[in-house]
Short mmCIF file of C-alpha atoms in Angstrom, two decimals:
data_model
loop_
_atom_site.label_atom_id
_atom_site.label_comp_id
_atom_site.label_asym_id
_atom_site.label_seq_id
_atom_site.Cartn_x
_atom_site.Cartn_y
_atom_site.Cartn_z
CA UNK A 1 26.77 -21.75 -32.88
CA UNK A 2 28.09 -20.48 -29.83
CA UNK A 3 26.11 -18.00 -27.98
CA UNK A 4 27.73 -14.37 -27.43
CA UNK A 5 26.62 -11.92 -24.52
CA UNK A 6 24.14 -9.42 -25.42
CA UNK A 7 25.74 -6.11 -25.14
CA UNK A 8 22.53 -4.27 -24.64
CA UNK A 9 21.82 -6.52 -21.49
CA UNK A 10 25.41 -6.26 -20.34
CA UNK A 11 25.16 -2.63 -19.65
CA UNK A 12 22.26 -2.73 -17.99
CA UNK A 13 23.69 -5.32 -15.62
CA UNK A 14 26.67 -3.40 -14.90
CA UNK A 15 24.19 -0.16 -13.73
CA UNK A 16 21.64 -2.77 -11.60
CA UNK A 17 25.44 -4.28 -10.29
CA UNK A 18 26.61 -0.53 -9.57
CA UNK A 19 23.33 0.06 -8.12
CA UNK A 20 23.25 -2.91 -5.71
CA UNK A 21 27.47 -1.97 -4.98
CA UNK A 22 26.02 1.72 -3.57
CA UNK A 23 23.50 0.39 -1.79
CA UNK A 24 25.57 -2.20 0.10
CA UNK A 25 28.39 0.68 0.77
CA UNK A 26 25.62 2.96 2.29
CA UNK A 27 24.65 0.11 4.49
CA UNK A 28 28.04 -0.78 5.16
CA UNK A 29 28.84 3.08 6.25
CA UNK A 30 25.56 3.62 8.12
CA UNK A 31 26.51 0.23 10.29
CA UNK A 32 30.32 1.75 10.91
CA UNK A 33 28.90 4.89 12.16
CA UNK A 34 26.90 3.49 14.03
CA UNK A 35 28.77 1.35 15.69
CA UNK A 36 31.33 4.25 16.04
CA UNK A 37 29.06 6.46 17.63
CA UNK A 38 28.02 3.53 20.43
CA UNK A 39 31.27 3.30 21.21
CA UNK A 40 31.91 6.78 21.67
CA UNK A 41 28.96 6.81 23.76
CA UNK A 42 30.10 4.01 25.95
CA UNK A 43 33.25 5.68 26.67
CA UNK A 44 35.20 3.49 23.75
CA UNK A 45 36.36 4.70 20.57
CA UNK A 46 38.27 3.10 17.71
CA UNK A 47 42.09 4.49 17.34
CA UNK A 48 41.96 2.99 13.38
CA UNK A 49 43.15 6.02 11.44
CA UNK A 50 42.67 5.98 7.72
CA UNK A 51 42.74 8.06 4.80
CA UNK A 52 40.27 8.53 2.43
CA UNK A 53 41.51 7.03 -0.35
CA UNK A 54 41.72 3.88 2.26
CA UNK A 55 38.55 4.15 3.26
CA UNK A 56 36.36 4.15 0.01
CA UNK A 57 39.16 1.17 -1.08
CA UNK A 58 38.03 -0.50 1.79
CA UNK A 59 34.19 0.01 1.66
CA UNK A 60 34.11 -0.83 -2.00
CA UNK A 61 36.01 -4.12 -1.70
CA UNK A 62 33.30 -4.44 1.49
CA UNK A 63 30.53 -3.60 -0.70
CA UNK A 64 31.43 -6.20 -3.35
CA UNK A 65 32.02 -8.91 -1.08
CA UNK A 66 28.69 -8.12 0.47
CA UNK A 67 27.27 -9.37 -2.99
CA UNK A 68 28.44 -11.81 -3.07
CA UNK A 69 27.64 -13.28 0.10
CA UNK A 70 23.80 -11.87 -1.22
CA UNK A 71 23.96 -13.74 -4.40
CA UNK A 72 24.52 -16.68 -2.49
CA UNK A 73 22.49 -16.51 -0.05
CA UNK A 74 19.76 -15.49 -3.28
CA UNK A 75 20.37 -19.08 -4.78
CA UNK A 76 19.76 -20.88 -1.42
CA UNK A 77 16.49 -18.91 -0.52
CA UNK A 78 15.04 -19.37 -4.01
CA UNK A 79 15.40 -23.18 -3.60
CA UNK A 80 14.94 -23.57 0.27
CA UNK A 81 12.44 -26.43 1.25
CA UNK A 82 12.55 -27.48 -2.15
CA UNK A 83 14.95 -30.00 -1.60
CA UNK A 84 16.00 -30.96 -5.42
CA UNK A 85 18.11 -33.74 -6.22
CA UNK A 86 21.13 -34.09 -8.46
CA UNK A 87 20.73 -36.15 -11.54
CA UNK A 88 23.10 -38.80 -12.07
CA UNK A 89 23.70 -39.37 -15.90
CA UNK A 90 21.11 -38.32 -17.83
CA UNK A 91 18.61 -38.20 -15.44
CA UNK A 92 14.29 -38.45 -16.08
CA UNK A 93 14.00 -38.00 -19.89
CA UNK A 94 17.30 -37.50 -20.27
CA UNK A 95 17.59 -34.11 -19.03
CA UNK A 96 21.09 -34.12 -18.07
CA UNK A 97 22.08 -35.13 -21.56
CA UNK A 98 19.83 -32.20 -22.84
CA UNK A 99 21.58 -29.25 -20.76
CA UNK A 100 25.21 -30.86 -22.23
CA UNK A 101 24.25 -30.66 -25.56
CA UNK A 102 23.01 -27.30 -24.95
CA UNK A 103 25.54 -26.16 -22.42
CA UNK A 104 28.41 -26.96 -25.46
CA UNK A 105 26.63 -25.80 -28.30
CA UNK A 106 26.63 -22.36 -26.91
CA UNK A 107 30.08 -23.01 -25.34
CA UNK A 108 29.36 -22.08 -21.63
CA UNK A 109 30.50 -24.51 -18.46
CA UNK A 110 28.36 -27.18 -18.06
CA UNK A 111 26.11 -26.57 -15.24
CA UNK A 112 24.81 -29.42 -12.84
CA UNK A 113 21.71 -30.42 -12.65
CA UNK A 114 18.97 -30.94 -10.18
CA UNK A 115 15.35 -32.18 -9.85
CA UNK A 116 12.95 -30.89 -7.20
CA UNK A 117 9.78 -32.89 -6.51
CA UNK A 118 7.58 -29.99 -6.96
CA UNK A 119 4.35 -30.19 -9.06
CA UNK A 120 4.23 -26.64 -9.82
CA UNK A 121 6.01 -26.32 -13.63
CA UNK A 122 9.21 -24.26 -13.37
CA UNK A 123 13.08 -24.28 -14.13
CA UNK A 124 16.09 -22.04 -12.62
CA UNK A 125 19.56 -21.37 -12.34
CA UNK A 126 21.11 -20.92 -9.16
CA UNK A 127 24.67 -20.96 -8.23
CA UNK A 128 27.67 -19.09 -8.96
CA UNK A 129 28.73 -18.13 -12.77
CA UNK A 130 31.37 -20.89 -12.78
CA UNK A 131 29.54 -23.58 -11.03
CA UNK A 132 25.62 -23.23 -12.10
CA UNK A 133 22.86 -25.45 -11.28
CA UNK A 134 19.70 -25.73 -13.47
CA UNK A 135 16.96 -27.12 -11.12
CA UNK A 136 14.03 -28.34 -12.99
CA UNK A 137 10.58 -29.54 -11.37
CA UNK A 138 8.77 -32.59 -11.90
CA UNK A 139 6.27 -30.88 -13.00
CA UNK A 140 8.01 -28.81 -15.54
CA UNK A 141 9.42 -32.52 -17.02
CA UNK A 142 5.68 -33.50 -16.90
CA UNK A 143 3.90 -30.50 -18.76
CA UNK A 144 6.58 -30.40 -21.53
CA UNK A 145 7.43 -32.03 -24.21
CA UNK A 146 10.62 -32.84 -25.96
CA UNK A 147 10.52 -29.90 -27.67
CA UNK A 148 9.24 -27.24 -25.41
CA UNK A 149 11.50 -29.18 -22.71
CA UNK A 150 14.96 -27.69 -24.70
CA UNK A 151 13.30 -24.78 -25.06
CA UNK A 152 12.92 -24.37 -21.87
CA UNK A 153 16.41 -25.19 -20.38
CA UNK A 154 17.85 -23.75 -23.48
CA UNK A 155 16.39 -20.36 -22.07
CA UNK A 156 18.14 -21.06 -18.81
CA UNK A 157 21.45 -22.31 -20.47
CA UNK A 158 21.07 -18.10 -22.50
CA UNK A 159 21.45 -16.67 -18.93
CA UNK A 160 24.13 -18.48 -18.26
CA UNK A 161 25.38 -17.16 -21.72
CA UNK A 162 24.42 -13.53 -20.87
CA UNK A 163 26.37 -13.55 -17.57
CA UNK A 164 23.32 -12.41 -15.78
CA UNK A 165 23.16 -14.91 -12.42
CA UNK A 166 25.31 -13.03 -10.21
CA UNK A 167 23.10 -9.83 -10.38
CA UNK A 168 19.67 -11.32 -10.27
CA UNK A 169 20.95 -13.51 -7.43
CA UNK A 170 21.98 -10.68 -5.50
CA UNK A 171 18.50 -8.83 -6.25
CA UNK A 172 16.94 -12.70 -4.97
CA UNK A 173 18.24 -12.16 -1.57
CA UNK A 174 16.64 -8.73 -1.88
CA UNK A 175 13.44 -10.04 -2.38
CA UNK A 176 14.36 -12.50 0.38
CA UNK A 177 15.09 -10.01 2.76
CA UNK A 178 12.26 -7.91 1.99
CA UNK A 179 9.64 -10.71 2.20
CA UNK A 180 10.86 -11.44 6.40
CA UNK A 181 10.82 -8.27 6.84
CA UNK A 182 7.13 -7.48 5.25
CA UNK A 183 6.26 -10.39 7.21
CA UNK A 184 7.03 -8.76 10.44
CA UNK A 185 5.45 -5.65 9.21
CA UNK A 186 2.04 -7.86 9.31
CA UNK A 187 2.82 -8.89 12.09
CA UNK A 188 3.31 -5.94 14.50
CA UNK A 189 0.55 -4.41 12.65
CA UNK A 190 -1.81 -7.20 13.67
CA UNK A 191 -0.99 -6.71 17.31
CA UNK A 192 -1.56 -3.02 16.89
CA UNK A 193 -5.05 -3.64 15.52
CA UNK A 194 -6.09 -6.27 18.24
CA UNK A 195 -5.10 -3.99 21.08
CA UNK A 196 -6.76 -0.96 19.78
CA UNK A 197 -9.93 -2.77 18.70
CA UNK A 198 -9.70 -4.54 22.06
CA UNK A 199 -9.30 -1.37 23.94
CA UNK A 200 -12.38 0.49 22.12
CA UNK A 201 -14.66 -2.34 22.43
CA UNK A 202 -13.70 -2.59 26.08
CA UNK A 203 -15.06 0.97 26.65
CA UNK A 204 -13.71 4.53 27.95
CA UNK A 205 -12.67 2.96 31.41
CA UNK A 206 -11.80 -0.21 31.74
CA UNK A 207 -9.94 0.76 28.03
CA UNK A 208 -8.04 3.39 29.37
CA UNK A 209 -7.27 1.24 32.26
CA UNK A 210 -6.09 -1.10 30.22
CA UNK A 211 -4.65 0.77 27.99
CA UNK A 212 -2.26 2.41 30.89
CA UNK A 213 -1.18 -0.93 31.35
CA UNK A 214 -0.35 -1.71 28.19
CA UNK A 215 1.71 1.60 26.71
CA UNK A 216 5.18 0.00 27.27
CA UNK A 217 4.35 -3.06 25.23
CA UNK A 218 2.38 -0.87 22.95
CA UNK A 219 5.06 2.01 22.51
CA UNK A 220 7.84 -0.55 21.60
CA UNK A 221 5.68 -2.48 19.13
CA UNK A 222 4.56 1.10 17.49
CA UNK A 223 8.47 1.76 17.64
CA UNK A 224 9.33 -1.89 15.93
CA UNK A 225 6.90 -1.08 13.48
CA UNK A 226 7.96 2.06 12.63
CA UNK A 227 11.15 0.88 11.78
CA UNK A 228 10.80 -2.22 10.02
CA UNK A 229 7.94 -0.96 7.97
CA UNK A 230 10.37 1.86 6.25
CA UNK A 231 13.37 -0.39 5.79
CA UNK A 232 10.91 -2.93 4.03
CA UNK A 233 9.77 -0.25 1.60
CA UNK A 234 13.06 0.77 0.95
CA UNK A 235 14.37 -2.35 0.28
CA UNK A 236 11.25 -2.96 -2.04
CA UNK A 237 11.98 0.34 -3.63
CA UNK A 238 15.40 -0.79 -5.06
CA UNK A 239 14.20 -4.11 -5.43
CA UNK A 240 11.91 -2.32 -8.23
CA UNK A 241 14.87 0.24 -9.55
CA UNK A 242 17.12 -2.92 -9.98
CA UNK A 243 14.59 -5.07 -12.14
CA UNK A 244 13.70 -2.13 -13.57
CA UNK A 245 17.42 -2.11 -15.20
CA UNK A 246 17.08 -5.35 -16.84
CA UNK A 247 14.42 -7.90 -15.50
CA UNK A 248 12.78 -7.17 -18.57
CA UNK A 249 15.82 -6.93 -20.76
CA UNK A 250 17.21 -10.46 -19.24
CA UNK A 251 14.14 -12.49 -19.62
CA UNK A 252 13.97 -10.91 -23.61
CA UNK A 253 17.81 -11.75 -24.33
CA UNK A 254 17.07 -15.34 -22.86
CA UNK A 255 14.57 -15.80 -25.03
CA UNK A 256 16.25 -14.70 -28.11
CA UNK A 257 18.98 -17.06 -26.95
CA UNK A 258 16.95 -19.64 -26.35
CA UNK A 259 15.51 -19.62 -29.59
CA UNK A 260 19.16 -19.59 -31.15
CA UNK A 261 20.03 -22.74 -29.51
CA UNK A 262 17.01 -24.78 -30.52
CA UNK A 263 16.78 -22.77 -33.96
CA UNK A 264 12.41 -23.03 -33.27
CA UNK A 265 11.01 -19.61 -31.67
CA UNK A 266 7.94 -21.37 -31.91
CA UNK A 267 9.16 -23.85 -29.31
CA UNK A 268 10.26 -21.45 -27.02
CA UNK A 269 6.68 -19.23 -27.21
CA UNK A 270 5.21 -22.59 -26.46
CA UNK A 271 6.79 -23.45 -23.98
CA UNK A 272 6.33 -20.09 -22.53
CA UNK A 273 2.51 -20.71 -22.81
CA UNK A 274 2.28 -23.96 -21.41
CA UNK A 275 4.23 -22.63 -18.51
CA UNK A 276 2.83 -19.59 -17.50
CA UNK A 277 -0.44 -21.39 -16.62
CA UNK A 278 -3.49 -18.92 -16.98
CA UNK A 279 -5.77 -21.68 -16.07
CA UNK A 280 -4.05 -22.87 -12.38
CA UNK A 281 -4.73 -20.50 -9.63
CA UNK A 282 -1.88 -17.78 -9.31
CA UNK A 283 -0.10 -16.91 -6.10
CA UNK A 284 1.30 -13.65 -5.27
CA UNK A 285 4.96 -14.69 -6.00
CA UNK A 286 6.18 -11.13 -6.66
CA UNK A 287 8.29 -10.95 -4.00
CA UNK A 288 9.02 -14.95 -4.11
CA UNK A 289 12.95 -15.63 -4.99
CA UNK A 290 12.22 -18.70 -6.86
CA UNK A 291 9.95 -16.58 -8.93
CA UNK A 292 12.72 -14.01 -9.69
CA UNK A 293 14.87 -16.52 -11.32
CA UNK A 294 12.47 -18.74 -12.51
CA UNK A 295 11.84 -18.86 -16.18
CA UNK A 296 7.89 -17.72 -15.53
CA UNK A 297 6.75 -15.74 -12.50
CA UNK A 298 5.37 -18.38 -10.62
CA UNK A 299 6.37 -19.42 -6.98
CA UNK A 300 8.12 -22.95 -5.76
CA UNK A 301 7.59 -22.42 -2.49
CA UNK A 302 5.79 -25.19 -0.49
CA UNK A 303 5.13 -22.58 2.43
CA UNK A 304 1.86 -21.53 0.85
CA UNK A 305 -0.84 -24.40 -0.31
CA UNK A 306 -2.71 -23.77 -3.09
CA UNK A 307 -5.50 -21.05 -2.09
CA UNK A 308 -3.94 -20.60 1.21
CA UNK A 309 -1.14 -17.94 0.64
CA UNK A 310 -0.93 -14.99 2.90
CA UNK A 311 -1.72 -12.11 0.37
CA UNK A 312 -1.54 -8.68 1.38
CA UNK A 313 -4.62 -7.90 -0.55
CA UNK A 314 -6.82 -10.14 2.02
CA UNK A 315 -4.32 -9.42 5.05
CA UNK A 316 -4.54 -5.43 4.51
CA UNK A 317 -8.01 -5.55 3.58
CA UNK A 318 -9.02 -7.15 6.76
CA UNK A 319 -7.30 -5.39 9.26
CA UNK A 320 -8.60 -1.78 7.13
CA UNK A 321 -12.30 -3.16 7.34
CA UNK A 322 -11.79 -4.63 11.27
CA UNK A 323 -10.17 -0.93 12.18
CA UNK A 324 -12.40 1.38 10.37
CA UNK A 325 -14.95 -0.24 8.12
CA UNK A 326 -16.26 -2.59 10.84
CA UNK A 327 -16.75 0.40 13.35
CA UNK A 328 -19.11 2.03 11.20
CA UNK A 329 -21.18 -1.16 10.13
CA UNK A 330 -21.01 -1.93 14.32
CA UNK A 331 -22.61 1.50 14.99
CA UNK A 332 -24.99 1.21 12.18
CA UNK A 333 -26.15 -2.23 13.52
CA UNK A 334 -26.57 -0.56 16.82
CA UNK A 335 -29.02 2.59 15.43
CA UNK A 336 -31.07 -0.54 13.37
CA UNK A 337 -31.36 -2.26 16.28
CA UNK A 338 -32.23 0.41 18.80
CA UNK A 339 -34.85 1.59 16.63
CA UNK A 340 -36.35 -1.43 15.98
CA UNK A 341 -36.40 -2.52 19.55
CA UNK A 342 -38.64 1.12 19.83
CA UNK A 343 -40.79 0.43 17.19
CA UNK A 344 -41.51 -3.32 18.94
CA UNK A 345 -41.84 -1.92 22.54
CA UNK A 346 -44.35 1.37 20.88
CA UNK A 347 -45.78 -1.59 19.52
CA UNK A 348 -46.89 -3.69 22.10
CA UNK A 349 -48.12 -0.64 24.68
CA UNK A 350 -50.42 0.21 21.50
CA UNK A 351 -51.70 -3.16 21.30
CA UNK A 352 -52.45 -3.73 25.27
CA UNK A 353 -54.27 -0.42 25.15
CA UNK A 354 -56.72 -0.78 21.98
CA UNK A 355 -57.03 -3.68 20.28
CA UNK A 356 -58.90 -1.67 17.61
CA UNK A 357 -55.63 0.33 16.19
CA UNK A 358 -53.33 -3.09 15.30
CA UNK A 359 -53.24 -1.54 11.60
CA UNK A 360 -52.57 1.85 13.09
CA UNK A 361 -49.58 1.03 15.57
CA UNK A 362 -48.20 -1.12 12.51
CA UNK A 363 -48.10 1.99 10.42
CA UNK A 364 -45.87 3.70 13.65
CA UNK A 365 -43.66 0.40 13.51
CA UNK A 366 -43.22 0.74 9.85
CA UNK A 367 -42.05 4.53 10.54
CA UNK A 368 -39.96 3.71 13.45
CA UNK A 369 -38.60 1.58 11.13
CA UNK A 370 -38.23 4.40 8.29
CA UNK A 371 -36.28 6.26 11.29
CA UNK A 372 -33.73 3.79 12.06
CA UNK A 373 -33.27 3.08 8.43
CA UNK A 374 -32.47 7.05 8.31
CA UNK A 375 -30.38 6.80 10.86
CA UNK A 376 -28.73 4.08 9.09
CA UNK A 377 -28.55 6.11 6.06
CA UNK A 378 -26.87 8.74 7.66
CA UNK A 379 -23.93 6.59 8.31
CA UNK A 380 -24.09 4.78 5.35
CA UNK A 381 -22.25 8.03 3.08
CA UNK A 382 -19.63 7.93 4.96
CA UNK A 383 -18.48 4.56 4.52
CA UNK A 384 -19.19 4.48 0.77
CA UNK A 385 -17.30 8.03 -0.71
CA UNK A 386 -15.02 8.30 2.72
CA UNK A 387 -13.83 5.10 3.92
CA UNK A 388 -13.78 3.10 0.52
CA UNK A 389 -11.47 5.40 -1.39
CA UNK A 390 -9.10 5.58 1.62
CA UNK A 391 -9.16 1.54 2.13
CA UNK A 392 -8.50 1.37 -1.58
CA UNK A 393 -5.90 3.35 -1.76
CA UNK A 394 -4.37 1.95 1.46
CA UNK A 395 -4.36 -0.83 -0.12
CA UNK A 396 -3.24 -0.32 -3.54
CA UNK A 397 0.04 0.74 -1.29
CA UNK A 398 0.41 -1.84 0.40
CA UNK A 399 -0.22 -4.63 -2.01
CA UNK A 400 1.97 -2.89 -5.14
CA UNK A 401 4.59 -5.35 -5.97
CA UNK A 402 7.35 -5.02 -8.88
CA UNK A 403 7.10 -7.29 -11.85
CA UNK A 404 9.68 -9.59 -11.64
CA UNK A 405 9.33 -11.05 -15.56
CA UNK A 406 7.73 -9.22 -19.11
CA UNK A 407 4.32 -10.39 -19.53
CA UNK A 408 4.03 -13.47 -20.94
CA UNK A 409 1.97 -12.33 -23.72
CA UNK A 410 4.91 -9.86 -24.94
CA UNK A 411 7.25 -12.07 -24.76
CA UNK A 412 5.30 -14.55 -27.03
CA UNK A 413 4.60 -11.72 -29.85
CA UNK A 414 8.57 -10.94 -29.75
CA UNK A 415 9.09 -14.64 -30.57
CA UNK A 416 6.42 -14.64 -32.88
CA UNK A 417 8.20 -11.61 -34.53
CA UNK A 418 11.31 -13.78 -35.05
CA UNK A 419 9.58 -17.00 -36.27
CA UNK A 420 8.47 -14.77 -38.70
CA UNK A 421 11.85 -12.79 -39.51
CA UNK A 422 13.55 -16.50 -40.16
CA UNK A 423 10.31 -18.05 -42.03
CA UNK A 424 11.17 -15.24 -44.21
#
């Protein structure tokens, strides 16, 4: 039976496309003006004349084109360094021959089909609307079977069905974009952190000495990082309005679809479950493209080993605890140690003097030792109800990605919900 579009979904893809179409003409007229007003500062202006009817004609068709130059760009980021393989025939258990059968039982074109040596278990559609690609991993072929395997690219040949791959390419190259530019962000805020940590521990002169040296490079990577740090949030902001339209919405529909095609919503929650992994170790693949059209949220990118991935939860809280955290366990250190090297040196004049008061000059090294541990404990409150709410909360910020897919477990109970609706 041949799959029709879900109309819910549709109109939520028409406000995330509408959304995405504003966006791209505000970036489109911000980049005019400003190139207008450079050339009016130069002494250069442009004699183009048009009316306004013209110009929102123009910036419109601009704006479209603009996605889909993202949308491309979305499907070659989510499988870059992935490498994957068309199949020729059927392919490795005769998954070319599955996405046929599926692809003309719900009467969409028949996409292509590729296989990326990837152990991690995933499958995606990349490509335009008339000339998809499924790419499935080895590891998806290997975790699966036959069953849960056309469940799985019957879910994939649904979004095909729903019309959805242009938008939630377009959002991919979002995600793309914002990921470079969140890696700069780390970055330039690395080099901030080394030279002011460098510059305190060098001390008030030679740090102020060196610090003179330093302000140009310092003002321009303050600058750098004042602007790309904004432009990342923003872009992460619509990022999370746009899925927010119908990430969830798409991923339900695909499911219902899916479950339509292979007429076993059992299958599908299964192969949902087997995929989504609880047991492997996750990586932070929020802001992954592969992991925005995968079906699960899970990353294919080979950048990061296993264990190894550069999370903002370690990054932030590292450079928070080197910055602030540190400095008060550093000073802290200092008061233990000054006070202990007291208590030793009271210590020793005691025991040169009268070898009769050894228990009595061990008492005053005990309490010298009470002291510096009060000294200690003066610092000590404001690290715990100061610093730790701040470095939490700093790094709740920084660290808060969108969800790019329902939980898993919701998605299972709405298939469970239909197994049940046809067993009855």
């Amino acid at each position: 039976m041949p799959l029709t579009p879900d109309r819910r979904l549709q109109g939520r893809i028409a406000a995330a496309f509408a959304l995405v179409v504003g966006v791209n003409g505000l970036v489109l007229s911000v980049l005019v003006w400003s190139i207008h007003r450079l050339l009016s500062a130069s002494g250069r202006s442009l004699s183009v004349e048009l009316g306004v009817p013209a110009s929102v004609g123009a910036l419109l068709v601009g704006a479209i084109g603009l996605v889909a130059v993202q949308a491309r760009y979305g499907s070659l980021t989510a499988v870059s360094g992935l490498e994957p393989e068309p199949i020729d025939g059927d392919g490795p258990r005769n998954v070319g021959a599955r996405v046929r059968r599926l692809a003309t039982q719900a009467d969409v074109p028949q996409p292509a089909v590729a296989v990326a040596d990837c152990t991690e278990p995933n499958c995606l559609t990349v490509g335009s609307q008339r000339s998809p690609t499924i790419v499935v991993t080895t590891g998806l072929l290997d975790a699966l079977g036959d069953t849960e395997l056309d469940a799985a690219l019957a879910h994939e040949v649904a979004h095909l069905a729903n019309r959805d791959l242009t938008v939630v390419s377009a959002v991919a190259a979002i995600v793309a974009i914002g990921d470079r530019l969140l890696e700069r962000e780390r970055m330039l805020r690395g080099v901030l952190v080394a030279m002011i940590v460098f510059v305190i521990r060098l001390g008030p002169v030679f740090g102020l000495m060196l610090l003179f040296v330093l302000v140009a490079p310092f003002v321009a990577i303050t600058v750098g990082f004042l602007v790309v740090s904004p432009v990342a949030r923003l872009l992460l902001g619509i990022y999370a309005i746009t899925l927010g339209l119908f990430a969830k919405a798409r991923e339900y529909a695909a499911d219902r679809g899916a479950s339509q095609l292979v007429g076993d919503p059992a299958a599908v929650a299964s192969a949902l479950e087997t995929l989504d992994g609880g047991d492997r170790p996750k990586r932070d693949a929020r802001l992954d493209a592969s992991a925005t059209l995968g079906i699960v949220s899970q990353s294919l990118s080979i950048d990061w080993a296993d264990g190894e991935g550069d999370e903002d939860g370690d990054a932030d809280e590292s450079w928070f605890e080197r910055l602030f955290v540190g400095q008060f366990d550093m000073w802290r250190e200092n008061v233990s140690e000054f006070g202990n090297r007291q208590s030793e040196n009271g210590f020793d004049q005691q025991r040169s003097s009268d070898r009769g008061a050894v228990d009595a000059d061990a008492n005053a090294s005990a309490g010298a030792g009470d002291d510096s541990e009060s000294k200690s404990w003066i610092v000590e409150p404001l690290v715990k109800p100061v610093v730790d709410p701040i470095r939490d909360r700093i790094r709740q910020v920084l660290t808060w990605r969108p969800p790019t897919h329902p939980t898993t477990e919701s998605r299972i109970e709405r298939l469970q919900m239909l197994e049940r609706r046809r067993c009855d």
